[in-house]
Amino acid sequence: MKLGNVFKWRTFLCAKSSLRLDITLKCGQSFRWKLHQPQSFSCSTPVYVGVLQKRLFLVTQDDSHILYHCVSHPDSEDIEEYLKNYFQLKIDLPSLYSQWAKNDPIFDKISRDYPGVRMLRQDPLENVFSFICSANNNIARISGMVEKMCVEYGELVTEFESVKYYSFPSLESLSKVGVEEKLRELGFGYRAKYIQQSAAFILAQGGEAWLHNHRDMQYKEARQSLLQLAGVGPKVADCVLLMSMDQTGAVPVDIHMFNIAKQYLPHLEQHKTVTDKVYLEIGNHFRSLYGDYAGWAHSVLFSADLKHLRELKTEDKTGIVKVKMEQNGKIKVEKEQNVKIKSEKKEKEKSDQVKSKPKVDKWTVRKTEKDIKTEKVEITEFFKTVKPTTKKRKNSSMTPQVPIKMEKF
């Protein structure tokens, strides 16, 4: 790894089986980490840049270490401990993976391609308002909204390589009069109202301390409390509980998890939408399957289903896994050897057959002169019986084409 002389990386031991930055930071938990293209230094591994608690961090990793640098506070002594807490490295992830794989053959297969997917312990304030932006949205657009919110209402943390980085806004700044209108101008749509209303509600309940108190509540109590916030439904509440409030058994259910759950609960194919009953059934199923850390296991399945993370999957050249649900409710996994090779062979044979086919003249059917005369007579006789229903108007012209109005989406 080549490093520049602009700063010195600090490191701590951490294998990729315990933490994969490329998955964990880009799987839709936090929306402020970006892949950084260094200008003032060089690095042979991907570098991520992000703001945490008014500090700008750079992080990367090799096979055995996490490397980090705090741009805004390079001499702070608590940075290593802070990052270890943020990544929740005290939790033995490989052991959890092993336990989940024993209980679930589907997870066993997926986990080989997606190791080190770990839940972050985020700031509850940032987590709540980021996920209010997530309603009917995708990761890229949510990230853009969160960044706009920080630039507009946050404080400047520092400037690094010609880019300015801002802190997440305070409750006071998000609850001010006029915030809804400004956020609508910035493209937040109906979410703008929810952000201002929720900020005002949290302030009235005691501010950030009220949010942090949810870490000490039981899951059901904490969930019911968060549902009071404007723009927070069951899925958003579970995301916040899982990602910032230490509720490791919370299982957020969106369209990805709904489709994943159909592999475990085939009768869900009959449902087109996620009703409250279906939501609860899916969450309870994964909690019974994975135990206290069901939300963490869910994140592995969820990450594997994200299109932009599928390229990280390790190709299996030996065969594919076939999953079947047996009558007794157990899941059976069968490995089919060399299926890919056989499939490629069939495609090649099919292609060779197409190439070997003789060329056929396009116009092979010819009519005799007698056939043509017979058709002309039949057509003439038909039109003798047809009377026109309208008369051609004088000075008529072709209908002018109406210009199409183009609208942006």
Tab-separated table of C-alpha atoms in Angstrom, residues 187-377:
chain	number	residue	atom	x	y	z
A	187	GLY	CA	-36.440	18.496	-3.711
A	188	PHE	CA	-37.517	16.807	-0.463
A	189	GLY	CA	-41.211	16.810	-1.391
A	190	TYR	CA	-43.667	15.721	1.312
A	191	ARG	CA	-40.748	14.616	3.506
A	192	ALA	CA	-39.944	18.288	4.202
A	193	LYS	CA	-42.993	18.661	6.444
A	194	TYR	CA	-42.143	15.484	8.354
A	195	ILE	CA	-38.601	16.698	9.059
A	196	GLN	CA	-39.716	20.016	10.525
A	197	GLN	CA	-42.576	18.499	12.517
A	198	SER	CA	-40.437	15.688	13.960
A	199	ALA	CA	-37.666	18.110	14.950
A	200	ALA	CA	-40.174	20.269	16.820
A	201	PHE	CA	-41.735	17.192	18.475
A	202	ILE	CA	-38.368	15.836	19.694
A	203	LEU	CA	-37.427	19.249	21.105
A	204	ALA	CA	-40.726	19.366	22.994
A	205	GLN	CA	-40.007	15.900	24.468
A	206	GLY	CA	-36.579	16.905	25.784
A	207	GLY	CA	-34.346	17.006	22.723
A	208	GLU	CA	-31.587	14.516	21.923
A	209	ALA	CA	-31.737	13.075	25.437
A	210	TRP	CA	-35.239	11.817	24.635
A	211	LEU	CA	-33.882	9.961	21.603
A	212	HIS	CA	-30.963	8.430	23.524
A	213	ASN	CA	-33.352	7.159	26.206
A	214	HIS	CA	-34.712	4.655	23.674
A	215	ARG	CA	-31.494	2.666	24.080
A	216	ASP	CA	-32.615	1.705	27.577
A	217	MET	CA	-36.186	0.746	26.628
A	218	GLN	CA	-37.589	-2.648	25.719
A	219	TYR	CA	-38.026	-3.188	21.970
A	220	LYS	CA	-41.832	-2.862	21.834
A	221	GLU	CA	-41.875	0.226	24.059
A	222	ALA	CA	-39.117	1.939	22.072
A	223	ARG	CA	-40.821	1.118	18.763
A	224	GLN	CA	-44.179	2.471	19.890
A	225	SER	CA	-42.499	5.643	21.090
A	226	LEU	CA	-40.754	6.315	17.765
A	227	LEU	CA	-44.002	5.798	15.849
A	228	GLN	CA	-45.171	9.111	17.336
A	229	LEU	CA	-42.792	10.950	14.994
A	230	ALA	CA	-44.137	12.354	11.726
A	231	GLY	CA	-42.852	10.336	8.783
A	232	VAL	CA	-41.885	7.346	10.924
A	233	GLY	CA	-43.709	4.090	10.176
A	234	PRO	CA	-42.894	0.503	11.208
A	235	LYS	CA	-39.967	0.079	8.787
A	236	VAL	CA	-38.297	3.405	9.610
A	237	ALA	CA	-38.798	2.803	13.328
A	238	ASP	CA	-37.115	-0.605	13.086
A	239	CYS	CA	-34.231	0.846	11.038
A	240	VAL	CA	-33.568	3.481	13.697
A	241	LEU	CA	-33.904	0.994	16.565
A	242	LEU	CA	-31.457	-1.397	14.887
A	243	MET	CA	-28.896	1.121	13.662
A	244	SER	CA	-28.639	3.622	16.479
A	245	MET	CA	-30.593	2.417	19.530
A	246	ASP	CA	-29.026	-0.979	20.343
A	247	GLN	CA	-32.172	-2.969	19.472
A	248	THR	CA	-30.360	-5.847	17.759
A	249	GLY	CA	-33.544	-7.878	17.286
A	250	ALA	CA	-35.326	-5.216	15.207
A	251	VAL	CA	-35.948	-6.495	11.651
A	252	PRO	CA	-36.893	-3.765	9.134
A	253	VAL	CA	-39.099	-5.142	6.352
A	254	ASP	CA	-39.149	-3.411	2.968
A	255	ILE	CA	-39.683	-4.796	-0.539
A	256	HIS	CA	-36.210	-6.420	-0.493
A	257	MET	CA	-36.877	-8.282	2.745
A	258	PHE	CA	-40.429	-9.118	1.658
A	259	ASN	CA	-39.073	-10.898	-1.424
A	260	ILE	CA	-36.299	-12.562	0.569
A	261	ALA	CA	-38.823	-13.787	3.153
A	262	LYS	CA	-40.776	-15.619	0.434
A	263	GLN	CA	-37.929	-18.138	0.261
A	264	TYR	CA	-38.589	-18.975	3.917
A	265	LEU	CA	-42.358	-18.490	3.995
A	266	PRO	CA	-43.693	-19.612	0.564
A	267	HIS	CA	-47.302	-18.705	1.395
A	268	LEU	CA	-46.269	-15.020	1.226
A	269	GLU	CA	-46.386	-15.376	-2.568
A	270	GLN	CA	-50.135	-14.897	-2.196
A	271	HIS	CA	-49.601	-11.399	-0.774
A	272	LYS	CA	-48.893	-8.434	-3.033
A	273	THR	CA	-48.168	-5.940	-0.252
A	274	VAL	CA	-46.696	-5.950	3.244
A	275	THR	CA	-49.620	-5.646	5.646
A	276	ASP	CA	-49.121	-5.141	9.397
A	277	LYS	CA	-49.797	-8.858	9.905
A	278	VAL	CA	-47.278	-9.898	7.244
A	279	TYR	CA	-44.690	-7.445	8.604
A	280	LEU	CA	-44.989	-8.939	12.092
A	281	GLU	CA	-44.872	-12.515	10.756
A	282	ILE	CA	-41.650	-11.865	8.820
A	283	GLY	CA	-39.968	-10.159	11.773
A	284	ASN	CA	-40.964	-12.937	14.174
A	285	HIS	CA	-39.778	-15.631	11.767
A	286	PHE	CA	-36.272	-14.159	11.505
A	287	ARG	CA	-36.117	-13.506	15.247
A	288	SER	CA	-36.933	-17.173	15.901
A	289	LEU	CA	-34.380	-18.262	13.284
A	290	TYR	CA	-31.460	-15.985	14.213
A	291	GLY	CA	-32.065	-15.091	17.858
A	292	ASP	CA	-31.145	-11.865	19.651
A	293	TYR	CA	-29.094	-10.507	16.741
A	294	ALA	CA	-31.722	-11.153	14.068
A	295	GLY	CA	-31.416	-7.576	12.813
A	296	TRP	CA	-27.714	-8.079	12.136
A	297	ALA	CA	-28.360	-11.283	10.178
A	298	HIS	CA	-31.107	-9.488	8.258
A	299	SER	CA	-28.548	-6.888	7.151
A	300	VAL	CA	-26.422	-9.596	5.512
A	301	LEU	CA	-29.397	-10.914	3.515
A	302	PHE	CA	-30.419	-7.356	2.644
A	303	SER	CA	-26.916	-6.396	1.443
A	304	ALA	CA	-26.724	-9.467	-0.790
A	305	ASP	CA	-29.964	-8.352	-2.470
A	306	LEU	CA	-28.736	-4.841	-3.332
A	307	LYS	CA	-27.910	-4.429	-6.998
A	308	HIS	CA	-24.869	-2.190	-6.462
A	309	LEU	CA	-23.292	-4.715	-4.071
A	310	ARG	CA	-23.799	-7.832	-6.183
A	311	GLU	CA	-20.530	-7.240	-8.021
A	312	LEU	CA	-18.735	-7.924	-4.728
A	313	LYS	CA	-20.041	-11.489	-4.766
A	314	THR	CA	-17.431	-14.217	-5.171
A	315	GLU	CA	-18.172	-16.367	-8.238
A	316	ASP	CA	-18.865	-20.008	-7.441
A	317	LYS	CA	-17.281	-22.080	-10.208
A	318	THR	CA	-18.085	-25.460	-8.709
A	319	GLY	CA	-21.842	-25.328	-8.963
A	320	ILE	CA	-24.956	-23.599	-7.696
A	321	VAL	CA	-27.135	-24.041	-4.663
A	322	LYS	CA	-30.741	-25.049	-5.031
A	323	VAL	CA	-33.074	-24.311	-2.100
A	324	LYS	CA	-36.202	-26.388	-1.456
A	325	MET	CA	-38.843	-26.161	1.249
A	326	GLU	CA	-39.779	-29.644	2.448
A	327	GLN	CA	-43.197	-30.637	3.772
A	328	ASN	CA	-41.994	-30.681	7.369
A	329	GLY	CA	-41.083	-27.007	7.061
A	330	LYS	CA	-37.323	-27.563	6.966
A	331	ILE	CA	-35.131	-26.034	4.306
A	332	LYS	CA	-33.138	-28.393	2.128
A	333	VAL	CA	-30.147	-27.277	0.110
A	334	GLU	CA	-28.916	-29.248	-2.873
A	335	LYS	CA	-25.724	-28.438	-4.723
A	336	GLU	CA	-25.771	-29.099	-8.441
A	337	GLN	CA	-22.244	-29.694	-9.726
A	338	ASN	CA	-21.104	-28.201	-13.015
A	339	VAL	CA	-24.496	-26.726	-13.819
A	340	LYS	CA	-22.898	-23.572	-15.148
A	341	ILE	CA	-20.542	-25.553	-17.400
A	342	LYS	CA	-23.423	-27.650	-18.789
A	343	SER	CA	-25.496	-24.551	-19.421
A	344	GLU	CA	-22.646	-22.882	-21.314
A	345	LYS	CA	-22.156	-26.077	-23.383
A	346	LYS	CA	-25.845	-26.149	-24.342
A	347	GLU	CA	-25.720	-22.489	-25.368
A	348	LYS	CA	-22.691	-23.203	-27.585
A	349	GLU	CA	-24.390	-26.209	-29.216
A	350	LYS	CA	-27.512	-24.118	-29.840
A	351	SER	CA	-25.407	-21.392	-31.418
A	352	ASP	CA	-23.616	-23.897	-33.670
A	353	GLN	CA	-26.973	-25.323	-34.828
A	354	VAL	CA	-28.173	-21.866	-35.827
A	355	LYS	CA	-24.975	-21.217	-37.758
A	356	SER	CA	-25.218	-24.577	-39.588
A	357	LYS	CA	-28.789	-24.062	-40.826
A	358	PRO	CA	-29.007	-23.510	-44.615
A	359	LYS	CA	-30.025	-20.064	-45.763
A	360	VAL	CA	-33.677	-19.861	-46.763
A	361	ASP	CA	-34.815	-17.389	-49.356
A	362	LYS	CA	-37.178	-14.880	-47.772
A	363	TRP	CA	-39.683	-15.071	-50.632
A	364	THR	CA	-40.298	-18.781	-51.139
A	365	VAL	CA	-44.061	-18.699	-51.806
A	366	ARG	CA	-45.022	-17.772	-55.349
A	367	LYS	CA	-48.532	-17.355	-56.695
A	368	THR	CA	-49.643	-18.381	-60.149
A	369	GLU	CA	-51.237	-15.945	-62.606
A	370	LYS	CA	-54.580	-17.699	-62.062
A	371	ASP	CA	-54.397	-17.149	-58.277
A	372	ILE	CA	-53.736	-13.438	-58.756
A	373	LYS	CA	-56.692	-12.983	-61.149
A	374	THR	CA	-59.029	-14.809	-58.730
A	375	GLU	CA	-57.967	-12.540	-55.852
A	376	LYS	CA	-58.544	-9.393	-57.946
A	377	VAL	CA	-62.083	-10.494	-58.806
